[in-house]
């Protein structure tokens, strides 16, 4: 898996690290909001590829050895075959691109320092909280099918305190999964920052967690509720 590349000066590697994470976060962000693969998906995929190549140049190898290379490869190959075989390839291709982006994100985190990992977790939690607010503010409670009896009333009450946004055509299951995934990170950061005496950051993590939970409860998406249940069990 290792391909030796001429060693780069430390300042250059530091700049490449910024480019790697900036392009990766922009790419993952673009891939989160869309439903089918199209121009926006292509731009997001290009950002993710740029991040992958940048990390390769920075570290001097394609991927580090973590023991998960074969499972990742098997997962990607099987998803590629499924994308080729299904009828709706535009939708399936979007899922495949997200899988590839998740793989790139995994190896970026593996080769990051503890400080970088904590910063990423914090940014992820804040972004998830903002997404939960946006999700709730733009959700059409009156026009969507209610999964639970409380949902229209609770959602309408929540929206009364939020800006009125136009309902967006993003992938609800992906948003639900991303928002739910941030909950354990928020709890971990709350505990870590409180223990370190960084009260304002702990407060930010706690507020973000509350906003995420409100978003999950208000929207009543089954995938988000499943994530909430797993978080409670863990």
Short mmCIF file of C-alpha atoms in Angstrom, two decimals:
data_model
loop_
_atom_site.label_atom_id
_atom_site.label_comp_id
_atom_site.label_asym_id
_atom_site.label_seq_id
_atom_site.Cartn_x
_atom_site.Cartn_y
_atom_site.Cartn_z
CA UNK A 1 0.00 0.00 0.00
CA UNK A 2 3.01 2.32 0.34
CA UNK A 3 4.32 4.40 -2.54
CA UNK A 4 7.31 6.49 -1.56
CA UNK A 5 7.12 10.15 -2.52
CA UNK A 6 9.93 12.66 -2.13
CA UNK A 7 9.82 14.09 1.38
CA UNK A 8 8.21 17.50 1.52
CA UNK A 9 9.30 20.33 3.82
CA UNK A 10 7.36 20.63 7.07
CA UNK A 11 5.71 24.00 6.17
CA UNK A 12 4.48 22.48 2.91
CA UNK A 13 3.05 19.45 4.74
CA UNK A 14 1.25 21.78 7.16
CA UNK A 15 -0.32 23.66 4.27
CA UNK A 16 -1.30 20.39 2.60
CA UNK A 17 -3.00 19.32 5.83
CA UNK A 18 -5.23 22.40 5.66
CA UNK A 19 -6.00 21.76 2.00
CA UNK A 20 -6.75 18.11 2.74
CA UNK A 21 -9.30 18.84 5.47
CA UNK A 22 -10.86 21.86 3.78
CA UNK A 23 -11.53 19.99 0.53
CA UNK A 24 -12.74 16.92 2.42
CA UNK A 25 -15.23 18.83 4.57
CA UNK A 26 -16.56 20.78 1.59
CA UNK A 27 -16.92 17.56 -0.42
CA UNK A 28 -18.66 15.65 2.37
CA UNK A 29 -20.94 18.64 2.99
CA UNK A 30 -22.01 18.76 -0.64
CA UNK A 31 -22.66 15.01 -0.71
CA UNK A 32 -24.87 15.21 2.38
CA UNK A 33 -27.60 17.43 0.98
CA UNK A 34 -28.33 15.92 -2.42
CA UNK A 35 -30.52 12.97 -3.29
CA UNK A 36 -29.19 11.87 -6.69
CA UNK A 37 -25.84 12.07 -8.40
CA UNK A 38 -25.58 15.13 -10.63
CA UNK A 39 -23.44 18.26 -11.07
CA UNK A 40 -23.34 18.98 -7.33
CA UNK A 41 -22.42 15.36 -6.61
CA UNK A 42 -19.65 15.52 -9.19
CA UNK A 43 -18.23 18.65 -7.57
CA UNK A 44 -18.42 17.02 -4.14
CA UNK A 45 -16.68 13.90 -5.46
CA UNK A 46 -13.96 16.07 -7.01
CA UNK A 47 -13.33 17.75 -3.65
CA UNK A 48 -13.10 14.35 -1.93
CA UNK A 49 -10.67 13.05 -4.57
CA UNK A 50 -8.57 16.20 -4.14
CA UNK A 51 -8.44 15.57 -0.40
CA UNK A 52 -7.38 11.95 -0.95
CA UNK A 53 -4.57 12.92 -3.34
CA UNK A 54 -3.45 15.70 -1.00
CA UNK A 55 -3.19 13.28 1.93
CA UNK A 56 -1.21 10.89 -0.30
CA UNK A 57 1.25 13.68 -1.15
CA UNK A 58 1.48 14.76 2.48
CA UNK A 59 2.10 11.31 4.00
CA UNK A 60 3.91 9.54 1.15
CA UNK A 61 1.58 6.52 0.99
CA UNK A 62 -1.87 5.80 -0.34
CA UNK A 63 -3.37 4.40 2.87
CA UNK A 64 -1.86 3.35 6.21
CA UNK A 65 -2.16 -0.24 7.37
CA UNK A 66 -5.04 -0.45 9.80
CA UNK A 67 -6.26 -4.00 9.22
CA UNK A 68 -9.46 -2.80 7.56
CA UNK A 69 -8.11 -2.50 4.03
CA UNK A 70 -9.66 -5.76 2.84
CA UNK A 71 -13.11 -5.06 4.38
CA UNK A 72 -13.08 -1.59 2.85
CA UNK A 73 -12.10 -3.00 -0.53
CA UNK A 74 -14.77 -5.70 -0.35
CA UNK A 75 -17.38 -3.14 0.67
CA UNK A 76 -16.48 -0.77 -2.18
CA UNK A 77 -16.36 -3.55 -4.79
CA UNK A 78 -19.73 -4.94 -3.72
CA UNK A 79 -21.26 -1.46 -3.73
CA UNK A 80 -19.83 -0.86 -7.21
CA UNK A 81 -21.36 -4.08 -8.51
CA UNK A 82 -24.70 -3.16 -6.93
CA UNK A 83 -24.53 0.30 -8.54
CA UNK A 84 -23.99 -1.27 -11.95
CA UNK A 85 -26.78 -3.83 -11.46
CA UNK A 86 -29.60 -1.67 -10.10
CA UNK A 87 -32.21 0.06 -12.23
CA UNK A 88 -31.88 3.55 -10.71
CA UNK A 89 -28.15 4.12 -11.18
CA UNK A 90 -28.28 7.83 -10.40
CA UNK A 91 -29.50 7.11 -6.88
CA UNK A 92 -27.16 4.14 -6.40
CA UNK A 93 -24.15 6.10 -7.67
CA UNK A 94 -24.81 8.74 -5.05
CA UNK A 95 -24.63 6.10 -2.33
CA UNK A 96 -21.40 4.70 -3.79
CA UNK A 97 -19.80 8.14 -3.81
CA UNK A 98 -20.80 8.60 -0.16
CA UNK A 99 -19.18 5.27 0.70
CA UNK A 100 -15.96 6.37 -1.00
CA UNK A 101 -16.11 9.70 0.86
CA UNK A 102 -16.53 7.82 4.16
CA UNK A 103 -13.44 5.76 3.34
CA UNK A 104 -11.40 8.89 2.61
CA UNK A 105 -12.65 10.46 5.84
CA UNK A 106 -11.71 7.33 7.81
CA UNK A 107 -8.10 7.35 6.63
CA UNK A 108 -7.85 11.11 7.13
CA UNK A 109 -8.83 10.64 10.77
CA UNK A 110 -6.50 7.67 11.19
CA UNK A 111 -3.52 9.78 10.18
CA UNK A 112 -4.50 12.84 12.19
CA UNK A 113 -3.22 13.96 15.55
CA UNK A 114 -5.39 13.88 18.66
CA UNK A 115 -5.82 17.65 18.45
CA UNK A 116 -6.98 17.46 14.85
CA UNK A 117 -9.36 14.66 15.70
CA UNK A 118 -10.89 16.67 18.55
CA UNK A 119 -11.25 19.73 16.34
CA UNK A 120 -12.95 17.64 13.69
CA UNK A 121 -15.31 16.16 16.28
CA UNK A 122 -16.16 19.63 17.56
CA UNK A 123 -16.77 20.99 14.08
CA UNK A 124 -18.86 17.96 13.23
CA UNK A 125 -21.04 18.41 16.32
CA UNK A 126 -21.63 22.12 15.66
CA UNK A 127 -22.38 21.45 11.99
CA UNK A 128 -24.79 18.66 12.96
CA UNK A 129 -26.57 21.00 15.38
CA UNK A 130 -26.92 23.63 12.64
CA UNK A 131 -28.18 20.95 10.26
CA UNK A 132 -30.71 19.78 12.84
CA UNK A 133 -32.05 23.32 13.18
CA UNK A 134 -32.17 23.79 9.41
CA UNK A 135 -33.80 20.38 8.98
CA UNK A 136 -36.54 21.24 11.46
CA UNK A 137 -37.06 24.78 10.12
CA UNK A 138 -37.48 23.58 6.54
CA UNK A 139 -39.54 20.45 7.20
CA UNK A 140 -43.11 20.53 5.91
CA UNK A 141 -44.95 19.07 8.90
CA UNK A 142 -48.36 19.87 7.46
CA UNK A 143 -47.68 18.16 4.12
CA UNK A 144 -45.53 15.20 5.19
CA UNK A 145 -46.81 11.89 6.53
CA UNK A 146 -46.58 11.77 10.31
CA UNK A 147 -44.86 8.72 11.76
CA UNK A 148 -45.96 9.58 15.30
CA UNK A 149 -49.09 11.29 16.56
CA UNK A 150 -47.25 14.10 18.33
CA UNK A 151 -45.14 15.05 15.32
CA UNK A 152 -47.25 17.77 13.59
CA UNK A 153 -47.97 19.64 16.82
CA UNK A 154 -44.45 19.31 18.22
CA UNK A 155 -42.89 20.23 14.88
CA UNK A 156 -45.14 23.26 14.47
CA UNK A 157 -44.33 24.43 18.00
CA UNK A 158 -40.60 24.07 17.32
CA UNK A 159 -40.81 25.90 14.00
CA UNK A 160 -42.50 28.86 15.73
CA UNK A 161 -39.11 29.72 17.27
CA UNK A 162 -37.11 29.18 14.05
CA UNK A 163 -36.73 31.13 10.79
CA UNK A 164 -39.19 30.02 8.13
CA UNK A 165 -37.15 28.28 5.45
CA UNK A 166 -38.21 26.70 2.20
CA UNK A 167 -38.45 22.92 2.29
CA UNK A 168 -35.29 21.53 0.68
CA UNK A 169 -34.85 18.41 -1.40
CA UNK A 170 -32.07 16.77 0.60
CA UNK A 171 -31.69 13.10 1.40
CA UNK A 172 -33.58 12.75 4.67
CA UNK A 173 -32.06 9.40 5.65
CA UNK A 174 -28.52 10.70 5.14
CA UNK A 175 -29.25 13.83 7.17
CA UNK A 176 -30.87 11.73 9.91
CA UNK A 177 -27.84 9.44 10.03
CA UNK A 178 -25.35 12.30 10.09
CA UNK A 179 -27.22 14.17 12.83
CA UNK A 180 -27.65 11.04 14.95
CA UNK A 181 -23.99 10.09 14.52
CA UNK A 182 -22.96 13.40 16.09
CA UNK A 183 -24.73 12.71 19.39
CA UNK A 184 -22.10 10.44 21.00
CA UNK A 185 -19.38 12.87 19.88
CA UNK A 186 -21.26 15.71 21.58
CA UNK A 187 -21.51 13.74 24.82
CA UNK A 188 -17.82 12.80 24.69
CA UNK A 189 -16.74 16.40 24.03
CA UNK A 190 -19.00 17.68 26.80
CA UNK A 191 -17.37 15.34 29.29
CA UNK A 192 -13.83 15.97 28.00
CA UNK A 193 -14.09 19.76 27.97
CA UNK A 194 -15.79 19.86 31.37
CA UNK A 195 -13.07 17.67 32.87
CA UNK A 196 -10.38 19.92 31.33
CA UNK A 197 -12.02 23.01 32.82
CA UNK A 198 -13.00 24.47 29.44
CA UNK A 199 -16.51 25.39 30.47
CA UNK A 200 -17.49 27.45 27.42
CA UNK A 201 -16.59 24.66 25.04
CA UNK A 202 -18.42 22.19 27.26
CA UNK A 203 -21.47 24.50 27.17
CA UNK A 204 -21.25 24.67 23.37
CA UNK A 205 -21.13 20.87 23.16
CA UNK A 206 -24.11 20.60 25.52
CA UNK A 207 -26.21 23.14 23.60
CA UNK A 208 -25.35 21.39 20.34
CA UNK A 209 -26.48 18.09 21.80
CA UNK A 210 -29.80 19.57 22.92
CA UNK A 211 -30.42 21.06 19.45
CA UNK A 212 -29.64 17.72 17.82
CA UNK A 213 -32.03 15.86 20.13
CA UNK A 214 -34.78 18.42 19.48
CA UNK A 215 -34.26 18.01 15.75
CA UNK A 216 -34.44 14.23 15.99
CA UNK A 217 -37.57 14.27 18.14
CA UNK A 218 -39.35 16.92 16.09
CA UNK A 219 -38.83 15.24 12.73
CA UNK A 220 -39.65 11.74 13.96
CA UNK A 221 -37.53 10.04 11.30
CA UNK A 222 -37.12 6.34 12.05
CA UNK A 223 -33.42 6.36 11.14
CA UNK A 224 -32.79 9.28 13.48
CA UNK A 225 -34.76 7.58 16.26
CA UNK A 226 -32.68 4.46 15.77
CA UNK A 227 -29.51 6.55 16.16
CA UNK A 228 -30.94 8.12 19.31
CA UNK A 229 -31.68 4.66 20.71
CA UNK A 230 -28.16 3.39 19.95
CA UNK A 231 -26.65 6.48 21.58
CA UNK A 232 -28.72 5.89 24.72
CA UNK A 233 -27.64 2.24 24.87
CA UNK A 234 -23.97 3.15 24.43
#
